[in-house]
Coordinates of C-alpha atoms in Angstrom, one line a residue:
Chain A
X1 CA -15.1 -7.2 2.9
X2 CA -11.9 -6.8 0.8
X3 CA -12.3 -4.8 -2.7
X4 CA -11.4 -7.4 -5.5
X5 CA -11.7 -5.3 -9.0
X6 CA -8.7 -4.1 -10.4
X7 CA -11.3 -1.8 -12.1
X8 CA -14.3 0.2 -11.6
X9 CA -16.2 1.1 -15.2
X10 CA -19.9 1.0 -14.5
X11 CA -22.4 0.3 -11.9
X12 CA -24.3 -2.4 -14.0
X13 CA -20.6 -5.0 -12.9
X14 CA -20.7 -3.9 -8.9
X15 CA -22.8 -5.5 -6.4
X16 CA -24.6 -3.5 -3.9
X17 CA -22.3 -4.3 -1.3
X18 CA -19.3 -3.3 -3.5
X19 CA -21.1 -0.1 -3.6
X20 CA -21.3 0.2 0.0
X21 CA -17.6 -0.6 0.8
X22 CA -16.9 2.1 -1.8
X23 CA -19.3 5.1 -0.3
X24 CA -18.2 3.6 3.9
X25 CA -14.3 4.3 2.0
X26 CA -15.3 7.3 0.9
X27 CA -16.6 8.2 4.1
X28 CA -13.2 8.0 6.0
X29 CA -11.6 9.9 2.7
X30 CA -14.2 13.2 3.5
X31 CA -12.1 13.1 7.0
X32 CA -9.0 14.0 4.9
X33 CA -10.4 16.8 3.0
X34 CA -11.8 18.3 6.4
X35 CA -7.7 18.3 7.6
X36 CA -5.3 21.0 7.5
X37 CA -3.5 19.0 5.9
X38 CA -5.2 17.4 2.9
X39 CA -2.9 14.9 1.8
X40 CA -2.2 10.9 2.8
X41 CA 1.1 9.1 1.9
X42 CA -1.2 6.0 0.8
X43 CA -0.4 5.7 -3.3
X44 CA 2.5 7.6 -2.8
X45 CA 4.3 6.0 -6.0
X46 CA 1.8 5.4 -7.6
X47 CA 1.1 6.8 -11.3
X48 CA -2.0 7.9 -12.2
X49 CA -2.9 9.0 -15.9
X50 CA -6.0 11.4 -16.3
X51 CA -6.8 10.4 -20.5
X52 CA -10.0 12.7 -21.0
X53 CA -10.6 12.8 -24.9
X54 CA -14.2 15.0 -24.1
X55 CA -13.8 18.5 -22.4
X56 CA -14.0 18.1 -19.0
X57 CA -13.5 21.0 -16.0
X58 CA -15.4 19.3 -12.9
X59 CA -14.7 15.8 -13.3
X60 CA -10.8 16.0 -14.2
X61 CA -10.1 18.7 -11.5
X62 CA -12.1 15.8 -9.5
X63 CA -10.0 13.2 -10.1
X64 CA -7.1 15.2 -10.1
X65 CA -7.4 16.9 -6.7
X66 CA -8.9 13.4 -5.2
X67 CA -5.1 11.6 -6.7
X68 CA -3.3 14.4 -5.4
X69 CA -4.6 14.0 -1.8
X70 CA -3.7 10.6 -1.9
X71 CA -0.1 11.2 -2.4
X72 CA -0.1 9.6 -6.4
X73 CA 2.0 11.2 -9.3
X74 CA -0.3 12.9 -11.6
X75 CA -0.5 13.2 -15.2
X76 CA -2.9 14.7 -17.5
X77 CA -3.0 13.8 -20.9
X78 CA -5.5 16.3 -23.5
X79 CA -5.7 14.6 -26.4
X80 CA -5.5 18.0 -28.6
X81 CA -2.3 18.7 -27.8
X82 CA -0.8 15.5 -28.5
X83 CA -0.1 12.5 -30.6
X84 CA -4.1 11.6 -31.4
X85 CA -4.1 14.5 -33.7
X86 CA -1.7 13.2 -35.8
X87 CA -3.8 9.4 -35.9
X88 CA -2.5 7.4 -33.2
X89 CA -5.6 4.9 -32.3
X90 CA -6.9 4.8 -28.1
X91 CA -5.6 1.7 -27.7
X92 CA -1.6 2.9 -28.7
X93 CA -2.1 5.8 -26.7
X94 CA -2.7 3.7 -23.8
X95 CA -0.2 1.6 -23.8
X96 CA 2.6 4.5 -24.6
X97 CA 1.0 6.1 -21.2
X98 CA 1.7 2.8 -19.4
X99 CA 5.0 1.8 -21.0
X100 CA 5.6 5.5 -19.4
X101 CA 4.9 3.7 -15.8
X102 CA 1.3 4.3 -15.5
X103 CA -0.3 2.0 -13.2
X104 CA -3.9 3.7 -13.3
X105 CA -5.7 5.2 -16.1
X106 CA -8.4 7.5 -15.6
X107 CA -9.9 7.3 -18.9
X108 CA -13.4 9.6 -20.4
X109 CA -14.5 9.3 -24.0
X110 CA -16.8 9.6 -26.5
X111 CA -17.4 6.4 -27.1
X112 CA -19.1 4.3 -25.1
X113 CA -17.3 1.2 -23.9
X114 CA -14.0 2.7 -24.5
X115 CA -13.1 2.0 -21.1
X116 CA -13.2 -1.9 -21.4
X117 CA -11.3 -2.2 -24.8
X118 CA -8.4 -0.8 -22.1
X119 CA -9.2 -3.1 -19.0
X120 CA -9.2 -6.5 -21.4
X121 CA -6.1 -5.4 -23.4
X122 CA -3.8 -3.4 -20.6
X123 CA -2.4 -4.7 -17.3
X124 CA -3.3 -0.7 -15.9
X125 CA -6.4 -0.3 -13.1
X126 CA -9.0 1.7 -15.3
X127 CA -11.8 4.0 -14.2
X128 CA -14.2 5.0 -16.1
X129 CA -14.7 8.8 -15.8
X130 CA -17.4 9.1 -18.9
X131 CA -18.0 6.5 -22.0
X132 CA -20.6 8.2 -24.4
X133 CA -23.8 8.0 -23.8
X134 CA -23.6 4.9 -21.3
X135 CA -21.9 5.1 -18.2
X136 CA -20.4 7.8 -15.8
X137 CA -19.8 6.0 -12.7
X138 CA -18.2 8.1 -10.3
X139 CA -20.6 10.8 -10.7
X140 CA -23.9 8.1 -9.7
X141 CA -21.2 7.2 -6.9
X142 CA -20.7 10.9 -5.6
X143 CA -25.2 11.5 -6.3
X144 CA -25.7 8.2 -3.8
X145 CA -22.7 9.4 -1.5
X146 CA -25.0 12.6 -1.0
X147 CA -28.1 10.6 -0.7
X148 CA -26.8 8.4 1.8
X149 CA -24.9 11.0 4.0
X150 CA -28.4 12.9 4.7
X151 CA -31.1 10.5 4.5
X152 CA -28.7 7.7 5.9
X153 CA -30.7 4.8 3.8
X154 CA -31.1 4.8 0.3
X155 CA -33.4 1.8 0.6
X156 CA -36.9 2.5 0.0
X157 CA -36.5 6.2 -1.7
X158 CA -38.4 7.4 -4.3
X159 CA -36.0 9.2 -6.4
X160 CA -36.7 11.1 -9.4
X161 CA -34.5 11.8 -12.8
X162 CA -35.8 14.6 -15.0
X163 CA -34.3 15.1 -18.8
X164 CA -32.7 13.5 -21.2
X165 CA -32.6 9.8 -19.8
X166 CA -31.5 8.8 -23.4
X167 CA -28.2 10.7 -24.0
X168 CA -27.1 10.6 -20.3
X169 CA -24.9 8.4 -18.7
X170 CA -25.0 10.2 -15.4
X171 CA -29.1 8.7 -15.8
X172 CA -28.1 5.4 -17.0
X173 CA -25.2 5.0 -14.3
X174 CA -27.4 6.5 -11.0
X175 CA -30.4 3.8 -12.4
X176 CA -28.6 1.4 -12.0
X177 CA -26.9 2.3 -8.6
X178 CA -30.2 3.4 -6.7
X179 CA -32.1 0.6 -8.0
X180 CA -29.1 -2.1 -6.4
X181 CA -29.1 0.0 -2.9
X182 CA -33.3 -0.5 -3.1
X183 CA -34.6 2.9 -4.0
X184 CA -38.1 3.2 -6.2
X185 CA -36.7 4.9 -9.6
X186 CA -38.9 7.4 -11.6
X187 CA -37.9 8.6 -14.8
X188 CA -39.3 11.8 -16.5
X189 CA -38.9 13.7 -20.0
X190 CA -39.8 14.0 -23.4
X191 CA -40.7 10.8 -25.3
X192 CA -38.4 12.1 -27.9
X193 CA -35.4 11.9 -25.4
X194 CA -36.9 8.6 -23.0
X195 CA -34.7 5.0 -23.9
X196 CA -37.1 2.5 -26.0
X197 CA -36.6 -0.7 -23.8
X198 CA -35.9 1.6 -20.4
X199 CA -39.0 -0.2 -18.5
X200 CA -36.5 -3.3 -18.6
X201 CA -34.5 -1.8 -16.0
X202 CA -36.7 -1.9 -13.4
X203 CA -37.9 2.0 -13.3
X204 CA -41.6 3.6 -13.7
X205 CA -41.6 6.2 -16.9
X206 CA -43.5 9.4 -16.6
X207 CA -44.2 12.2 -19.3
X208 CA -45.6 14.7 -16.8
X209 CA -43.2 16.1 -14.6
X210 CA -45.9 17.2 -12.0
X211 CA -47.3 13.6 -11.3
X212 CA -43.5 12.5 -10.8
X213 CA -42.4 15.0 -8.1
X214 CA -45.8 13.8 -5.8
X215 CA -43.6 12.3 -3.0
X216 CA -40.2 12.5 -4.1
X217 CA -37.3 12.0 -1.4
X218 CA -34.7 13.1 -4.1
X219 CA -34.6 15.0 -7.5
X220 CA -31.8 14.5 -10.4
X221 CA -32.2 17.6 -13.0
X222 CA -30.5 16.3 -16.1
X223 CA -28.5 19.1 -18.1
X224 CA -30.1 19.9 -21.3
X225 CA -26.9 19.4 -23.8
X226 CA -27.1 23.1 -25.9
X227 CA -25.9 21.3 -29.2
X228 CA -29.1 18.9 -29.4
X229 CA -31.3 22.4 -30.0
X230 CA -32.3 21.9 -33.5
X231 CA -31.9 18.3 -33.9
X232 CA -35.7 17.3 -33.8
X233 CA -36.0 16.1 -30.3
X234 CA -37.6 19.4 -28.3
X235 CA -39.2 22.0 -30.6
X236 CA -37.4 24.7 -28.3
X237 CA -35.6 25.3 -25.1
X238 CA -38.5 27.3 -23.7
X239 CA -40.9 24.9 -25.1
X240 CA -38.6 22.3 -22.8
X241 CA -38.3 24.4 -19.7
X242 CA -42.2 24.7 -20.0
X243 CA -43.0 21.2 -19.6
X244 CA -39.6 20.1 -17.8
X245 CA -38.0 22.8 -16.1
X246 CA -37.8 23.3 -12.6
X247 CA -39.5 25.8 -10.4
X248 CA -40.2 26.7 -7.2
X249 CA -44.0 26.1 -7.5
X250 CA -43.3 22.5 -9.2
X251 CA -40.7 21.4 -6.3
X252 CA -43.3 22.1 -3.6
X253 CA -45.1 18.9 -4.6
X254 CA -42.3 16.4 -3.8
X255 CA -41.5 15.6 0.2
X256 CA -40.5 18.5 2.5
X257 CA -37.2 18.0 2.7
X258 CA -36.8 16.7 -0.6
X259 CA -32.8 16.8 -2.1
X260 CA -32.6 18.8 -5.4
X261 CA -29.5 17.2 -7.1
X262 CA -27.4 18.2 -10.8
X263 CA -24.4 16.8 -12.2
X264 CA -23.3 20.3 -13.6
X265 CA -22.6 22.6 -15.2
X266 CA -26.6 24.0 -14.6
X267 CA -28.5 25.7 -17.5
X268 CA -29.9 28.1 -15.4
X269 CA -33.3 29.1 -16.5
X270 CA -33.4 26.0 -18.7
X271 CA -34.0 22.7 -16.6
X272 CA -34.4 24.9 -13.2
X273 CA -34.8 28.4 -12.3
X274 CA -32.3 29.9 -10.8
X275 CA -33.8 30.3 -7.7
X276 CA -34.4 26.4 -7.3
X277 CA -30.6 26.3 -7.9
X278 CA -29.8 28.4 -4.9
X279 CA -32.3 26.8 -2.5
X280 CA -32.1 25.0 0.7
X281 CA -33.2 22.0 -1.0
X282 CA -30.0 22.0 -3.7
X283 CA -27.0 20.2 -2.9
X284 CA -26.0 20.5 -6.1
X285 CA -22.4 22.1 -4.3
X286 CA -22.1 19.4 -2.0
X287 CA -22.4 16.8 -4.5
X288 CA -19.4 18.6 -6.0
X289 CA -17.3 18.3 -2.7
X290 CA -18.3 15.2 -2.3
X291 CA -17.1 13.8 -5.6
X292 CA -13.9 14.1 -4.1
X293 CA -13.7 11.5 -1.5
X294 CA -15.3 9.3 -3.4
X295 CA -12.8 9.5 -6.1
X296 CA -10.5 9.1 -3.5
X297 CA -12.1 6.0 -2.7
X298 CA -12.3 4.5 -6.2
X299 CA -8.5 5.1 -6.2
X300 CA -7.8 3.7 -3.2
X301 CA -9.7 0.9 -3.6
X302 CA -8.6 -0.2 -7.3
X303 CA -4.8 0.4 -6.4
X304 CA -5.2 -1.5 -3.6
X305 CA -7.3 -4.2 -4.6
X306 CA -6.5 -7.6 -6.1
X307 CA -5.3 -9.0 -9.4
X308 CA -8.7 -9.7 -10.2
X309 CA -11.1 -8.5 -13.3
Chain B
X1 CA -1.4 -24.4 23.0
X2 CA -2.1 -21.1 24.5
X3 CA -0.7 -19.1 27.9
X4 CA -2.8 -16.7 29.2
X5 CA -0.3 -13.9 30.2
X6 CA -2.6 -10.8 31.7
X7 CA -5.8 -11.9 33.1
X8 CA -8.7 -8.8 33.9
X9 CA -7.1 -8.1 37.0
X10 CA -3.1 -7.6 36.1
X11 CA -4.7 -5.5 32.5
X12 CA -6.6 -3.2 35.3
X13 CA -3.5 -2.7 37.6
X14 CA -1.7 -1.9 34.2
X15 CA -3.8 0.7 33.0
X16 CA -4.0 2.1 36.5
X17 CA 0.1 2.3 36.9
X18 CA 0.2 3.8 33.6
X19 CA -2.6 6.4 34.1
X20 CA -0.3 7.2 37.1
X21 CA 3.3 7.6 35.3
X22 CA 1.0 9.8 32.6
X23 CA 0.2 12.0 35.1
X24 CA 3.4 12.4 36.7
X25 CA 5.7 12.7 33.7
X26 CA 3.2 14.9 31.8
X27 CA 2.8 17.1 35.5
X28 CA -1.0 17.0 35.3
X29 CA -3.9 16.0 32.7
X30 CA -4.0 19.9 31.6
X31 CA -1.8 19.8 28.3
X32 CA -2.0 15.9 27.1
X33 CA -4.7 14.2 24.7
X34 CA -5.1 10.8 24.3
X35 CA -5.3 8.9 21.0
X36 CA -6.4 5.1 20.5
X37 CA -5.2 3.0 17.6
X38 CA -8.3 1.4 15.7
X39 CA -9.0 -0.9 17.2
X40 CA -8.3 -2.1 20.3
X41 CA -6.2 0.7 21.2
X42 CA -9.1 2.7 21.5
X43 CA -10.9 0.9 24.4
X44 CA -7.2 0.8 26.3
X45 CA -7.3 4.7 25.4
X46 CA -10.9 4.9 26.9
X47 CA -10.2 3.3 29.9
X48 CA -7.4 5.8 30.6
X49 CA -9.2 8.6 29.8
X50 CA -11.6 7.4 32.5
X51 CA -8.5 6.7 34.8
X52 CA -7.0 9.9 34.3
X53 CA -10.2 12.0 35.0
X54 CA -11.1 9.9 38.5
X55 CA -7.5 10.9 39.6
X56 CA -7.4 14.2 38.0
X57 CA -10.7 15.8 37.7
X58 CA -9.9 16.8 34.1
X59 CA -10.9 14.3 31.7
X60 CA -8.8 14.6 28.3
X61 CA -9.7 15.1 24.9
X62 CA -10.2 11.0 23.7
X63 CA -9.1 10.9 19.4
X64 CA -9.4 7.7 17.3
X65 CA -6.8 6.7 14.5
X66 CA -7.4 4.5 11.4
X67 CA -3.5 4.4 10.2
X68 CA -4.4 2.3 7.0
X69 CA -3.5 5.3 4.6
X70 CA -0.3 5.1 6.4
X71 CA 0.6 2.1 5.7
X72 CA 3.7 1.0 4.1
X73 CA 3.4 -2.3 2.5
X74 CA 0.6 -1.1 -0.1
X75 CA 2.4 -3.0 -3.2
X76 CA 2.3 -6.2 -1.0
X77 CA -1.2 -7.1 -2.1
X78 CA -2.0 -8.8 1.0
X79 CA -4.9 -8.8 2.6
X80 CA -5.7 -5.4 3.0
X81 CA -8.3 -4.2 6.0
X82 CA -10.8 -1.1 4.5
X83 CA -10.1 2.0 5.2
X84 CA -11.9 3.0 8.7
X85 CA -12.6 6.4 9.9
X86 CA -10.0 8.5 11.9
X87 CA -12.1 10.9 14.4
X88 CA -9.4 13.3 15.9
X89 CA -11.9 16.4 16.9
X90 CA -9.5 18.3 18.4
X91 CA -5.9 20.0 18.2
X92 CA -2.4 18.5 19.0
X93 CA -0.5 21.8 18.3
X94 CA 1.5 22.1 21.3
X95 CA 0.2 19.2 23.3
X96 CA 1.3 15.9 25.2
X97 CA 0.0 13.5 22.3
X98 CA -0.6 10.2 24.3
X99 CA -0.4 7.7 21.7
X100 CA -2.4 3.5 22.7
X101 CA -2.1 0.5 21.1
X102 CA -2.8 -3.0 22.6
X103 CA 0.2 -4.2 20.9
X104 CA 4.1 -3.2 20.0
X105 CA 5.1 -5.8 17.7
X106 CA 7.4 -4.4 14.4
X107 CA 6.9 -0.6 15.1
X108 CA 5.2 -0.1 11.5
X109 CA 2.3 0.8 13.2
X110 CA 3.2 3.1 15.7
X111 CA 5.3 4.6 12.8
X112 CA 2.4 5.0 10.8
X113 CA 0.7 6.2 13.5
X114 CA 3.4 9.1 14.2
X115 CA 3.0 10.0 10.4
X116 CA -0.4 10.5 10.5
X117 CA -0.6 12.8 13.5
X118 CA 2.2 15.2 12.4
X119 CA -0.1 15.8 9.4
X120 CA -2.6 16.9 12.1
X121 CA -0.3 19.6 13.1
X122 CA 3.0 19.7 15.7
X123 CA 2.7 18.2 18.8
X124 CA 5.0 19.0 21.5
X125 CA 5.6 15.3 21.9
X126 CA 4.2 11.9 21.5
X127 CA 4.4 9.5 23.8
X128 CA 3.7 5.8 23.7
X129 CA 1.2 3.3 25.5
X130 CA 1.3 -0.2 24.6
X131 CA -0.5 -3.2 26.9
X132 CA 2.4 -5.5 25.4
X133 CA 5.4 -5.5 24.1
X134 CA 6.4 -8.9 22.3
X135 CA 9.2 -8.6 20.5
X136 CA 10.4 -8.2 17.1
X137 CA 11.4 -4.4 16.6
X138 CA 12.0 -3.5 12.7
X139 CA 12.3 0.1 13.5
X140 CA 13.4 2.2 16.3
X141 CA 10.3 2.6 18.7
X142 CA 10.3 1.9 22.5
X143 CA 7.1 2.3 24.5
X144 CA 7.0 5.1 26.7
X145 CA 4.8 2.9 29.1
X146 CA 4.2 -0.5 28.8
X147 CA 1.6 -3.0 30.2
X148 CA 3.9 -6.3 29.9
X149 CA 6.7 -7.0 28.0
X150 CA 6.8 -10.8 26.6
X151 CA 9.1 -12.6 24.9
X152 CA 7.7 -14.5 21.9
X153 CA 8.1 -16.5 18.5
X154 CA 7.6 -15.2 15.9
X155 CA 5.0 -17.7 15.1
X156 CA 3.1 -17.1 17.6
X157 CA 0.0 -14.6 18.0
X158 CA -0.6 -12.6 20.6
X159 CA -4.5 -12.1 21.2
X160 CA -5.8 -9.3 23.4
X161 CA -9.6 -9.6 24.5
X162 CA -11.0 -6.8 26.0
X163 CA -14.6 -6.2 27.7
X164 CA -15.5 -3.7 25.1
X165 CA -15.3 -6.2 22.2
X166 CA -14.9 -9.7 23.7
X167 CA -16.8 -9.7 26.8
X168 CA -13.5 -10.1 28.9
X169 CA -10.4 -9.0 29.8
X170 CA -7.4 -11.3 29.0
X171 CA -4.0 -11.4 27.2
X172 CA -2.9 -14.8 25.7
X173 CA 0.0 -16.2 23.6
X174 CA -1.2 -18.6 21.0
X175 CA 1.2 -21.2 19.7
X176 CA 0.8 -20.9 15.7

């Protein structure tokens, strides 16, 4: 099968078997990163623009690591230290970066949807690294890149995604992408933070975190954004952790060798202890390697692939 | 219209002659390691892997290369094959790097190929196995030891079938 999107911006657009060919690419990509010599000639030429108007560590490093082991020119454009300040709209900044030569635009921003305003208007490769609240695609890529690498088959899991389902688009994106490979989805978390019309997507809702964990292959601990204390939607953080945190004791009831997954950065203490973060179920650091070659991947394959929207 | 040019038994003599001329340039099976080109090189690689540990006694570490990172028409937009996995669990510091493929056509492969084993480290040579040679050099690679060389159009395709993947062993020229 031969990768035909000149972009990738959310799971709901890719097929499960553009999934696949994604996480199989990524696949030969880990080989790179296990070299000596972590670096392939393959978009040698290539310009690739990292436009992050959020604050982002992990994800830009990410990306910016997986471009630089694939031979691209790298540039990283922070909005604060540049033109936006003075009023220059997304779409002007865009097209300055790729009157510059930019041929792929890693773009994350605060608004969701931000990504497609650049795919319809430029001629650039986009990929979406973040849109507000709706999609993060390349971290669900990286959480079912994990999956798949231990339990081999993401058909027929039950997986389980604890927190704040409605402000996260590292939830809304992995929904979509485990529900497409054939997993069971549960979600879990306050009714306060749970999407109105979220039984539409084909998931079972819980309220008690307990009940959810009975049988669970893989665990997804949401991070509890700090800034949305006070703001009516969980009386405390303590009160939170009570109900929704992770423990030891609470992670006994899913499967034996269930996987204990987190985007990052962890609230330690908040939505798990910090000994569940540290166990042997957590894979929460090889999720973080891993993001890599599949970055790689997404590069590779929207450089590479055709004309096509 | 189609010639067949190597039928199972001239491909087995081939691999068995260059298994031989290994050995003797190399002085032994002790310091070379053998690396198939995905992917029909890798079955050619196999077999003298095999070949080499019958005569020898030592059997040589067996890699596999996927060269499509290597490649260099990426901005041609053909058809582009996906990226497969390169499996090279060993070291080529310091050793006889015995390079397969099933066919020498333009070189760009075997250049690729080069490329991508000198990021694996600095061998002290690599050397060259190809089951045909047809023609049609774009860059400066010979074969260091070659199955049958074949003169051909550049319409033509050359197919190689081997047991491994097509039940039979068999080299044929197809008019295009």
């Amino acid at each position: 099968m031969v990768f035909q999107r000149k972009h990738i911006l959310g799971l709901e657009d890719l097929t499960a078997e553009e999934i696949s060919l994604i996480l199989d690419t990524a696949e030969s990509m880990k080989e790179v990163s296990l070299r000596d010599v972590k670096k392939v000639p393959a978009l040698k030429g290539v310009t690739v623009v990292n436009l992050f108007f959020e604050p982002s560590t992990r994800t830009r490093s990410s990306f910016e690591i997986a471009e630089k082991r694939l031979s691209a020119d790298v540039l990283n454009f922070t909005p604060t230290q540049s033109s936006v300040v003075k009023g220059e709209t997304l779409l002007d900044t865009a097209r300055n970066l790729e009157a510059m030569g930019a041929t792929v635009i890693v773009i994350r921003h605060s608004m969701s949807g931000a990504p497609w305003l650049l795919a319809r208007e430029l001629d650039s490769s986009i990929i979406n690294a973040g849109d507000g609240s709706h999609e993060h695609p390349s971290q669900a890529l990286l959480d079912l890149f994990t999956v798949r690498e231990v339990k081999r088959e993401i058909q027929g899991l039950k997986v389980v995604i604890v927190g704040d389902i409605l402000h996260s688009r590292v939830a809304r994106s992995n929904i979509w992408g485990f529900i497409k490979l054939g997993a069971e989805v549960r979600l879990v978390g306050p009714p306060t933070m749970m999407p109105q019309d979220v039984e539409k997507m084909d998931v079972k809702v819980y309220y008690n975190l307990e009940e959810t964990l009975k049988g669970a292959d893989v665990v997804i601990m949401l991070r509890i954004q700090m800034e949305r204390q006070g703001s009516g939607l969980f009386p405390s953080l303590r009160e939170y952790s009570r109900f929704y945190g992770l423990t030891r004791e609470r992670l006994k009831l899913a499967k034996e060798d269930v996987m204990l997954m987190h985007p990052g950065p962890i609230n330690r203490g908040v939505e798990l202890s910090s000994e569940v973060a540290d166990d042997v179920h957590s894979v929460i650091l090889d999720q973080v390697s891993n993001g890599i070659s599949v970055r790689m991947a997404m590069l590779y394959l929207v450089a590479s692939g055709g004309g096509n929207a | 219209m189609s010639k067949i040019i190597m039928d199972s038994q001239t491909v087995d003599r081939a691999i068995s002659r260059i298994s031989n001329q290994i050995l003797e340039r190399n002085k032994g099976a002790a310091e070379i390691v053998v690396i198939g080109i995905r992917t029909r090189g890798i079955h050619i690689a196999e077999r003298i892997v095999d070949r080499i540990e019958k005569l020898e006694g030592i059997r040589p570490p067996l890699g596999t290369l996927d060269i499509t990172l290597y490649r260099d028409d990426f901005r041609r937009k053909s058809e582009w094959p996906s990226v497969q996995k390169t499996h090279i669990p060993f070291s080529v510091e310091d050793k006889n790097v015995i390079l397969v493929d099933d066919v020498i056509y333009t070189g760009r492969t075997t250049r690729a190929a080069i490329e991508a084993i000198m990021d694996y480290g600095r061998p002290a040579s690599i050397q060259l196995v190809a089951l045909v040679d047809r023609g049609h050099r774009e860059l400066p690679i010979q074969a260091d030891y070659l199955g049958i060389k074949v003169m051909t159009q550049k319409t033509e395709e050359v197919k190689v079938l081997l047991k491994e993947t097509d039940g039979r062993d068999e080299v044929v020229v197809v008019e295009g």
